[in-house]
Amino acid sequence: MKRPVAFIAGTGRGIPARIMTNHDFAALGLETSHEWIVERTGIVQRHIATDAETTCSMAATAARTAMSRAGVQPGEIDAIILSTATADRLLPSTAVDLQAELGATRAAAFDLSAACSGWIYAMTVAEGLMQSGVIETALVVGSEKMSSIVDWQDRSTCVLFGDGAGAVILKRNEAHSTRGILSAFMRSDGTLAELLWRPSGGAKAPFSQAVLDDRSSYVRMAGRGTFRHAVRSMSEACDRALDGARLRGDDIDILIPHQANVRIIEATAKYANIPMSKVYVNVDRYGNTSSASIPIALDEAIESGRVKGGTTALLVAFGAGFTWGSMVVRF
Ligand code: UT7
């Protein structure tokens, strides 16, 4: 097992106050039901941002809490890595807006695009920058305004997603510390990109009247195929992170998986031999907040005392790309 180079010094979340329940879809004229959504996904409600709440503003709320809990001032942050699939605009990055908003005067800032796995990827990149000696302190955020890219006329996708942000302050460890990131794993398979994607609206098929008319700039997903790959990939990711940390499922105190569907979470936990009593689930309250889901869940788990000093956590994600990844973290 490698020496943990980086540790989580503080966490926070930024959640829009507005709640949309499953029953609220009736008002949109969608043929769906609370029963269908709960049975197939476990989702009961999701938070939806107002026009004034942006990917940057939710990230800033999460970041300020994380910084205050870590005792870190904006000027001490060396890098801001913002994972998002819903940048506030296309150029420049939303991370630079966050840098300006926080007054993080000496920070490098960039967005990272790996869909729902983005925050795990971002944490791994930040750890690497610490390992190579480039940075000491990073702000790693997942922030998503999924409500801005889902098709509100497509019942097969719009019921699944929600908005929110989660942030951590990651710091370089002092020598001989046993807390921090014990292992990390990342993979991708771009041959499957079209199972979960936004076909248009980028450089290849820029926005046009035709794009607006056929609604091809919105998220499209082949649900069943995505489900199958999610279970398989998250299972592999559990194995790889556990192997990397020389641990077994029994050694894990808490599994914090990406929150897309409670059935995927249950299948992943079963595969990893971790009982559901050790799994953090909040998909019922948030829906799928893409790359924000793990840092939001982690922040809640810390706040409620389920994660504390000495806890060993397995974090595992899967998303569009497909991308997947995992890490074992000791607190
Ligand atoms: O975060 C990135 C990763 N994302 C995921 O991991 C999501 C993976 N996929 C899933 O979670 C599930 O596939 C879904 C929740 C999206 C769908 O559940 P499913 O059990 O796979 O249902 P399905 O897509 O096979 O659809 C079953 C039926 C279909 O009707 P027919 O063809 O059987 O008549 C759908 O048209 O359910 C219908 N349906 C709905 N009915 C009521 C689809 N969406 C809805 C809806 N309300 N919202």
Short mmCIF file of C-alpha atoms and ligand atoms in Angstrom, two decimals:
data_model
loop_
_atom_site.label_atom_id
_atom_site.label_comp_id
_atom_site.label_asym_id
_atom_site.label_seq_id
_atom_site.Cartn_x
_atom_site.Cartn_y
_atom_site.Cartn_z
CA MET A 1 0.00 0.00 0.00
CA LYS A 2 1.30 3.44 -0.91
CA ARG A 3 1.82 6.17 1.67
CA PRO A 4 -1.25 8.44 1.61
CA VAL A 5 -0.02 11.62 -0.07
CA ALA A 6 -3.19 13.66 0.41
CA PHE A 7 -5.97 13.89 3.01
CA ILE A 8 -9.42 15.46 3.16
CA ALA A 9 -9.25 18.42 5.53
CA GLY A 10 -12.83 19.70 5.16
CA THR A 11 -16.05 19.16 3.22
CA GLY A 12 -19.12 21.21 2.29
CA ARG A 13 -22.19 21.20 0.07
CA GLY A 14 -24.27 23.75 -1.81
CA ILE A 15 -27.85 22.65 -2.36
CA PRO A 16 -30.65 24.70 -3.94
CA ALA A 17 -33.54 25.22 -1.51
CA ARG A 18 -36.22 24.45 -4.09
CA ILE A 19 -37.47 20.84 -3.96
CA MET A 20 -39.30 19.03 -6.74
CA THR A 21 -41.12 15.84 -5.69
CA ASN A 22 -42.12 12.97 -7.96
CA HIS A 23 -45.71 14.21 -7.78
CA ASP A 24 -44.68 17.56 -9.30
CA PHE A 25 -44.08 15.93 -12.73
CA ALA A 26 -47.83 15.67 -13.23
CA ALA A 27 -47.92 19.46 -13.59
CA LEU A 28 -45.52 19.16 -16.58
CA GLY A 29 -47.97 16.85 -18.31
CA LEU A 30 -45.56 13.88 -18.13
CA GLU A 31 -46.95 10.37 -18.06
CA THR A 32 -45.14 9.11 -15.00
CA SER A 33 -45.91 8.35 -11.37
CA HIS A 34 -44.36 8.55 -7.93
CA GLU A 35 -44.70 4.76 -7.70
CA TRP A 36 -42.82 4.10 -10.97
CA ILE A 37 -39.96 6.46 -10.08
CA VAL A 38 -39.54 5.09 -6.53
CA GLU A 39 -39.74 1.46 -7.60
CA ARG A 40 -37.27 1.77 -10.51
CA THR A 41 -34.83 4.28 -8.99
CA GLY A 42 -35.44 4.93 -5.28
CA ILE A 43 -35.80 8.66 -5.99
CA VAL A 44 -38.49 10.55 -4.06
CA GLN A 45 -37.43 14.17 -4.66
CA ARG A 46 -34.62 16.28 -6.10
CA HIS A 47 -33.41 19.85 -5.59
CA ILE A 48 -33.75 22.15 -8.60
CA ALA A 49 -31.80 25.40 -8.92
CA THR A 50 -33.50 28.69 -9.69
CA ASP A 51 -32.31 30.82 -12.64
CA ALA A 52 -30.16 32.79 -10.19
CA GLU A 53 -28.42 29.67 -8.84
CA THR A 54 -25.57 28.60 -11.10
CA THR A 55 -22.98 25.85 -11.22
CA CYS A 56 -20.53 28.45 -9.87
CA SER A 57 -22.77 29.74 -7.09
CA MET A 58 -23.58 26.24 -5.78
CA ALA A 59 -19.86 25.38 -5.96
CA ALA A 60 -18.98 28.55 -4.03
CA THR A 61 -21.42 27.69 -1.22
CA ALA A 62 -19.96 24.20 -0.94
CA ALA A 63 -16.39 25.52 -1.15
CA ARG A 64 -16.85 28.15 1.58
CA THR A 65 -18.08 25.53 4.05
CA ALA A 66 -15.25 23.15 3.15
CA MET A 67 -12.66 25.93 3.53
CA SER A 68 -14.05 27.06 6.86
CA ARG A 69 -14.05 23.49 8.23
CA ALA A 70 -10.49 22.96 6.99
CA GLY A 71 -9.34 26.33 8.34
CA VAL A 72 -8.08 27.31 4.89
CA GLN A 73 -8.15 30.88 3.56
CA PRO A 74 -8.82 31.57 -0.17
CA GLY A 75 -5.23 32.76 -0.65
CA GLU A 76 -3.87 29.39 0.52
CA ILE A 77 -5.50 27.39 -2.29
CA ASP A 78 -3.02 26.33 -4.98
CA ALA A 79 -5.48 24.66 -7.37
CA ILE A 80 -9.22 24.63 -7.96
CA ILE A 81 -10.45 21.61 -9.89
CA LEU A 82 -14.13 21.80 -10.72
CA SER A 83 -15.76 18.70 -12.08
CA THR A 84 -18.90 19.49 -14.06
CA ALA A 85 -20.99 18.44 -17.04
CA THR A 86 -22.92 21.71 -16.83
CA ALA A 87 -20.41 24.54 -17.13
CA ASP A 88 -22.07 27.94 -16.79
CA ARG A 89 -20.70 28.90 -20.22
CA LEU A 90 -18.40 27.28 -22.75
CA LEU A 91 -15.36 29.58 -22.44
CA PRO A 92 -13.61 30.16 -20.11
CA SER A 93 -14.11 27.50 -17.46
CA THR A 94 -16.51 27.71 -14.53
CA ALA A 95 -13.50 27.02 -12.28
CA VAL A 96 -12.13 30.49 -13.04
CA ASP A 97 -15.47 32.04 -12.05
CA LEU A 98 -15.17 30.13 -8.77
CA GLN A 99 -11.58 31.34 -8.36
CA ALA A 100 -12.75 34.94 -8.79
CA GLU A 101 -15.80 34.47 -6.56
CA LEU A 102 -13.67 33.06 -3.71
CA GLY A 103 -10.75 35.45 -4.22
CA ALA A 104 -8.35 32.52 -4.46
CA THR A 105 -5.63 34.80 -5.75
CA ARG A 106 -2.84 32.28 -6.26
CA ALA A 107 -4.87 29.30 -7.49
CA ALA A 108 -4.66 27.55 -10.83
CA ALA A 109 -8.23 26.77 -11.90
CA PHE A 110 -9.69 24.39 -14.43
CA ASP A 111 -12.79 22.34 -15.19
CA LEU A 112 -12.62 18.58 -15.50
CA SER A 113 -15.06 16.69 -17.72
CA ALA A 114 -15.71 13.05 -16.80
CA ALA A 115 -19.47 13.20 -16.16
CA CYS A 116 -20.64 11.41 -13.00
CA SER A 117 -17.13 10.06 -12.31
CA GLY A 118 -15.67 13.55 -12.54
CA TRP A 119 -15.14 14.21 -8.85
CA ILE A 120 -13.24 10.93 -8.36
CA TYR A 121 -11.12 11.82 -11.40
CA ALA A 122 -10.58 15.35 -10.02
CA MET A 123 -9.51 14.04 -6.61
CA THR A 124 -7.03 11.70 -8.29
CA VAL A 125 -5.59 14.53 -10.40
CA ALA A 126 -5.27 16.75 -7.32
CA GLU A 127 -3.50 13.98 -5.41
CA GLY A 128 -1.11 13.57 -8.35
CA LEU A 129 -0.28 17.28 -8.29
CA MET A 130 0.56 16.89 -4.61
CA GLN A 131 2.65 13.81 -5.23
CA SER A 132 4.69 15.69 -7.84
CA GLY A 133 5.17 18.63 -5.50
CA VAL A 134 3.32 21.18 -7.66
CA ILE A 135 0.64 22.01 -5.06
CA GLU A 136 -0.01 21.72 -1.33
CA THR A 137 -3.70 22.59 -1.05
CA ALA A 138 -6.51 21.94 -3.52
CA LEU A 139 -10.20 22.75 -3.66
CA VAL A 140 -11.90 19.85 -5.44
CA VAL A 141 -15.55 20.45 -6.32
CA GLY A 142 -18.32 18.60 -8.13
CA SER A 143 -21.07 21.03 -9.13
CA GLU A 144 -23.94 20.29 -11.48
CA LYS A 145 -27.00 22.13 -12.70
CA MET A 146 -28.44 19.05 -14.40
CA SER A 147 -31.84 20.74 -14.70
CA SER A 148 -30.30 22.97 -17.41
CA ILE A 149 -29.42 20.04 -19.72
CA VAL A 150 -32.19 17.48 -19.21
CA ASP A 151 -35.13 17.30 -21.60
CA TRP A 152 -38.15 18.18 -19.49
CA GLN A 153 -40.36 16.49 -22.10
CA ASP A 154 -38.53 13.12 -21.78
CA ARG A 155 -39.86 11.14 -18.83
CA SER A 156 -37.14 8.50 -19.19
CA THR A 157 -34.42 10.98 -18.18
CA CYS A 158 -35.82 14.13 -16.54
CA VAL A 159 -37.13 12.32 -13.47
CA LEU A 160 -33.64 11.01 -12.66
CA PHE A 161 -31.51 14.10 -12.14
CA GLY A 162 -31.10 16.91 -9.62
CA ASP A 163 -28.90 19.93 -8.93
CA GLY A 164 -26.24 20.53 -6.28
CA ALA A 165 -22.57 20.81 -5.39
CA GLY A 166 -20.12 19.12 -3.04
CA ALA A 167 -16.60 20.28 -2.22
CA VAL A 168 -13.54 19.16 -0.33
CA ILE A 169 -10.28 20.75 0.67
CA LEU A 170 -7.52 18.27 -0.09
CA LYS A 171 -4.14 18.87 1.56
CA ARG A 172 -0.74 17.31 1.23
CA ASN A 173 -0.03 14.98 4.14
CA GLU A 174 2.77 15.30 6.61
CA ALA A 175 5.17 12.34 6.40
CA HIS A 176 4.17 9.09 8.18
CA SER A 177 0.47 10.00 8.38
CA THR A 178 -1.83 7.02 7.87
CA ARG A 179 -4.94 9.03 6.91
CA GLY A 180 -5.82 10.10 3.40
CA ILE A 181 -6.26 8.54 -0.03
CA LEU A 182 -5.03 4.94 0.24
CA SER A 183 -5.75 3.95 -3.36
CA ALA A 184 -7.36 5.30 -6.53
CA PHE A 185 -8.56 3.79 -9.80
CA MET A 186 -9.90 5.33 -13.06
CA ARG A 187 -11.08 3.83 -16.36
CA SER A 188 -13.05 4.78 -19.47
CA ASP A 189 -14.65 3.22 -22.55
CA GLY A 190 -15.51 5.79 -25.21
CA THR A 191 -16.92 3.17 -27.58
CA LEU A 192 -20.05 3.41 -25.42
CA ALA A 193 -20.35 7.21 -25.46
CA GLU A 194 -23.70 7.20 -27.25
CA LEU A 195 -25.47 5.31 -24.48
CA LEU A 196 -25.47 8.47 -22.37
CA TRP A 197 -24.78 11.75 -24.13
CA ARG A 198 -25.82 15.12 -25.49
CA PRO A 199 -25.57 14.57 -29.27
CA SER A 200 -25.45 18.26 -30.28
CA GLY A 201 -24.51 21.68 -29.04
CA GLY A 202 -20.72 21.25 -29.19
CA ALA A 203 -18.15 22.06 -31.89
CA LYS A 204 -19.15 19.09 -34.07
CA ALA A 205 -22.85 19.97 -34.23
CA PRO A 206 -23.16 23.55 -33.00
CA PHE A 207 -26.44 25.04 -31.80
CA SER A 208 -28.82 25.77 -34.65
CA GLN A 209 -32.55 25.91 -35.14
CA ALA A 210 -32.44 22.24 -36.21
CA VAL A 211 -30.67 21.28 -32.98
CA LEU A 212 -33.24 23.15 -30.94
CA ASP A 213 -36.09 21.60 -32.90
CA ASP A 214 -34.95 17.99 -32.49
CA ARG A 215 -33.95 18.60 -28.85
CA SER A 216 -30.59 16.90 -29.50
CA SER A 217 -28.64 19.19 -27.18
CA TYR A 218 -30.36 17.60 -24.20
CA VAL A 219 -29.23 14.50 -22.31
CA ARG A 220 -30.20 11.20 -23.90
CA MET A 221 -29.71 7.86 -22.22
CA ALA A 222 -30.24 4.21 -23.06
CA GLY A 223 -31.34 3.33 -19.53
CA ARG A 224 -31.04 -0.45 -19.53
CA GLY A 225 -27.64 -0.58 -21.24
CA THR A 226 -26.33 2.11 -18.92
CA PHE A 227 -27.65 0.22 -15.91
CA ARG A 228 -25.88 -2.99 -16.95
CA HIS A 229 -22.55 -1.26 -17.51
CA ALA A 230 -22.91 0.72 -14.29
CA VAL A 231 -23.21 -2.42 -12.17
CA ARG A 232 -20.35 -4.18 -13.95
CA SER A 233 -18.00 -1.18 -13.89
CA MET A 234 -18.71 -0.15 -10.30
CA SER A 235 -18.08 -3.74 -9.21
CA GLU A 236 -14.73 -3.73 -11.01
CA ALA A 237 -13.92 -0.33 -9.48
CA CYS A 238 -14.61 -1.65 -5.96
CA ASP A 239 -12.22 -4.56 -6.54
CA ARG A 240 -9.48 -2.34 -7.91
CA ALA A 241 -9.62 0.24 -5.13
CA LEU A 242 -9.70 -2.49 -2.47
CA ASP A 243 -6.77 -4.31 -4.11
CA GLY A 244 -4.82 -1.06 -4.30
CA ALA A 245 -5.30 -0.48 -0.58
CA ARG A 246 -4.68 -4.18 0.26
CA LEU A 247 -8.13 -4.34 1.88
CA ARG A 248 -11.26 -6.49 1.57
CA GLY A 249 -14.94 -5.56 1.67
CA ASP A 250 -14.99 -6.51 5.39
CA ASP A 251 -12.41 -3.81 6.15
CA ILE A 252 -14.62 -1.03 4.79
CA ASP A 253 -16.62 0.99 7.35
CA ILE A 254 -18.69 2.86 4.78
CA LEU A 255 -19.35 2.60 1.04
CA ILE A 256 -20.24 5.93 -0.57
CA PRO A 257 -21.28 5.17 -4.15
CA HIS A 258 -22.44 7.49 -6.93
CA GLN A 259 -26.14 8.05 -6.38
CA ALA A 260 -27.94 7.28 -9.65
CA ASN A 261 -30.27 4.44 -8.75
CA VAL A 262 -30.72 2.54 -5.49
CA ARG A 263 -30.82 -0.75 -7.42
CA ILE A 264 -27.35 -0.08 -8.86
CA ILE A 265 -26.13 0.82 -5.37
CA GLU A 266 -27.53 -2.41 -3.90
CA ALA A 267 -25.98 -4.54 -6.65
CA THR A 268 -22.59 -2.85 -6.17
CA ALA A 269 -22.66 -3.32 -2.39
CA LYS A 270 -23.64 -6.98 -2.75
CA TYR A 271 -20.79 -7.59 -5.18
CA ALA A 272 -18.28 -5.92 -2.84
CA ASN A 273 -19.62 -7.94 0.11
CA ILE A 274 -20.57 -4.80 2.02
CA PRO A 275 -23.96 -4.91 3.86
CA MET A 276 -26.44 -2.10 3.05
CA SER A 277 -26.18 -0.97 6.68
CA LYS A 278 -22.67 0.26 5.74
CA VAL A 279 -23.76 2.03 2.55
CA TYR A 280 -24.57 5.74 2.40
CA VAL A 281 -27.73 6.36 0.36
CA ASN A 282 -29.31 9.75 -0.30
CA VAL A 283 -30.54 9.25 -3.88
CA ASP A 284 -34.08 9.36 -2.45
CA ARG A 285 -33.60 13.03 -1.52
CA TYR A 286 -31.34 14.33 -4.31
CA GLY A 287 -31.78 12.14 -7.40
CA ASN A 288 -28.68 11.88 -9.58
CA THR A 289 -26.53 14.99 -9.15
CA SER A 290 -23.81 13.57 -11.42
CA SER A 291 -20.30 14.37 -10.16
CA ALA A 292 -21.66 16.23 -7.12
CA SER A 293 -23.27 13.10 -5.70
CA ILE A 294 -20.29 11.56 -3.90
CA PRO A 295 -18.98 14.79 -2.28
CA ILE A 296 -22.54 15.72 -1.19
CA ALA A 297 -23.00 12.26 0.34
CA LEU A 298 -19.57 12.40 1.97
CA ASP A 299 -20.34 15.80 3.51
CA GLU A 300 -23.63 14.49 4.92
CA ALA A 301 -21.93 11.34 6.22
CA ILE A 302 -19.33 13.44 8.06
CA GLU A 303 -21.97 15.81 9.44
CA SER A 304 -24.06 12.92 10.78
CA GLY A 305 -21.04 11.22 12.38
CA ARG A 306 -21.07 8.18 10.08
CA VAL A 307 -17.61 9.21 8.86
CA LYS A 308 -15.15 10.27 11.58
CA GLY A 309 -11.50 9.95 12.50
CA GLY A 310 -10.39 6.35 11.78
CA THR A 311 -13.21 5.57 9.31
CA THR A 312 -12.18 3.72 6.14
CA ALA A 313 -14.44 4.68 3.21
CA LEU A 314 -14.76 3.22 -0.28
CA LEU A 315 -15.96 5.76 -2.88
CA VAL A 316 -17.06 4.49 -6.28
CA ALA A 317 -18.46 6.26 -9.34
CA PHE A 318 -19.76 5.57 -12.84
CA GLY A 319 -20.98 7.90 -15.57
CA ALA A 320 -21.22 9.02 -19.18
CA GLY A 321 -18.25 8.19 -21.37
CA PHE A 322 -18.46 5.64 -19.99
CA THR A 323 -16.10 6.60 -17.21
CA TRP A 324 -15.70 4.92 -13.84
CA GLY A 325 -13.44 5.20 -10.85
CA SER A 326 -12.99 4.60 -7.16
CA MET A 327 -10.85 5.37 -4.15
CA VAL A 328 -10.31 4.16 -0.61
CA VAL A 329 -9.93 7.00 1.88
CA ARG A 330 -9.01 6.74 5.57
CA PHE A 331 -10.17 9.64 7.76
O1 UT7 B 1 -25.29 8.60 -13.56
C1 UT7 B 1 -24.91 7.94 -14.71
C2 UT7 B 1 -25.39 6.58 -14.72
N1 UT7 B 1 -26.81 6.51 -14.90
C3 UT7 B 1 -27.39 5.41 -14.54
O2 UT7 B 1 -26.73 4.58 -13.98
C4 UT7 B 1 -28.84 5.16 -14.86
C5 UT7 B 1 -28.99 3.73 -15.29
N2 UT7 B 1 -30.31 3.32 -15.67
C6 UT7 B 1 -31.36 3.24 -14.79
O3 UT7 B 1 -31.24 3.63 -13.67
C7 UT7 B 1 -32.63 2.60 -15.26
O4 UT7 B 1 -32.42 1.94 -16.49
C8 UT7 B 1 -33.79 3.62 -15.43
C9 UT7 B 1 -34.27 4.07 -14.07
C10 UT7 B 1 -33.37 4.79 -16.27
C11 UT7 B 1 -34.99 2.93 -16.13
O5 UT7 B 1 -35.39 1.79 -15.40
P1 UT7 B 1 -35.64 0.41 -16.15
O6 UT7 B 1 -36.14 -0.53 -15.15
O7 UT7 B 1 -34.37 0.07 -16.87
O8 UT7 B 1 -36.81 0.77 -17.16
P2 UT7 B 1 -36.80 0.79 -18.74
O9 UT7 B 1 -35.95 1.88 -19.28
O10 UT7 B 1 -36.55 -0.59 -19.24
O11 UT7 B 1 -38.31 1.16 -19.01
C12 UT7 B 1 -39.38 0.31 -18.61
C13 UT7 B 1 -40.69 0.96 -19.01
C14 UT7 B 1 -40.69 1.41 -20.47
O12 UT7 B 1 -41.98 1.14 -20.98
P3 UT7 B 1 -42.24 -0.16 -21.88
O13 UT7 B 1 -41.34 0.01 -23.07
O14 UT7 B 1 -41.88 -1.33 -21.04
O15 UT7 B 1 -43.69 -0.05 -22.20
C15 UT7 B 1 -40.50 2.90 -20.39
O16 UT7 B 1 -41.08 3.57 -21.47
O17 UT7 B 1 -40.91 2.15 -18.24
C16 UT7 B 1 -41.22 3.24 -19.11
N3 UT7 B 1 -40.73 4.47 -18.49
C17 UT7 B 1 -41.46 5.17 -17.60
N4 UT7 B 1 -42.68 4.98 -17.09
C18 UT7 B 1 -43.13 5.86 -16.18
C19 UT7 B 1 -39.54 5.09 -18.66
N5 UT7 B 1 -39.48 6.18 -17.88
C20 UT7 B 1 -40.65 6.26 -17.21
C21 UT7 B 1 -41.18 7.16 -16.26
N6 UT7 B 1 -42.40 6.92 -15.77
N7 UT7 B 1 -40.49 8.22 -15.81
#
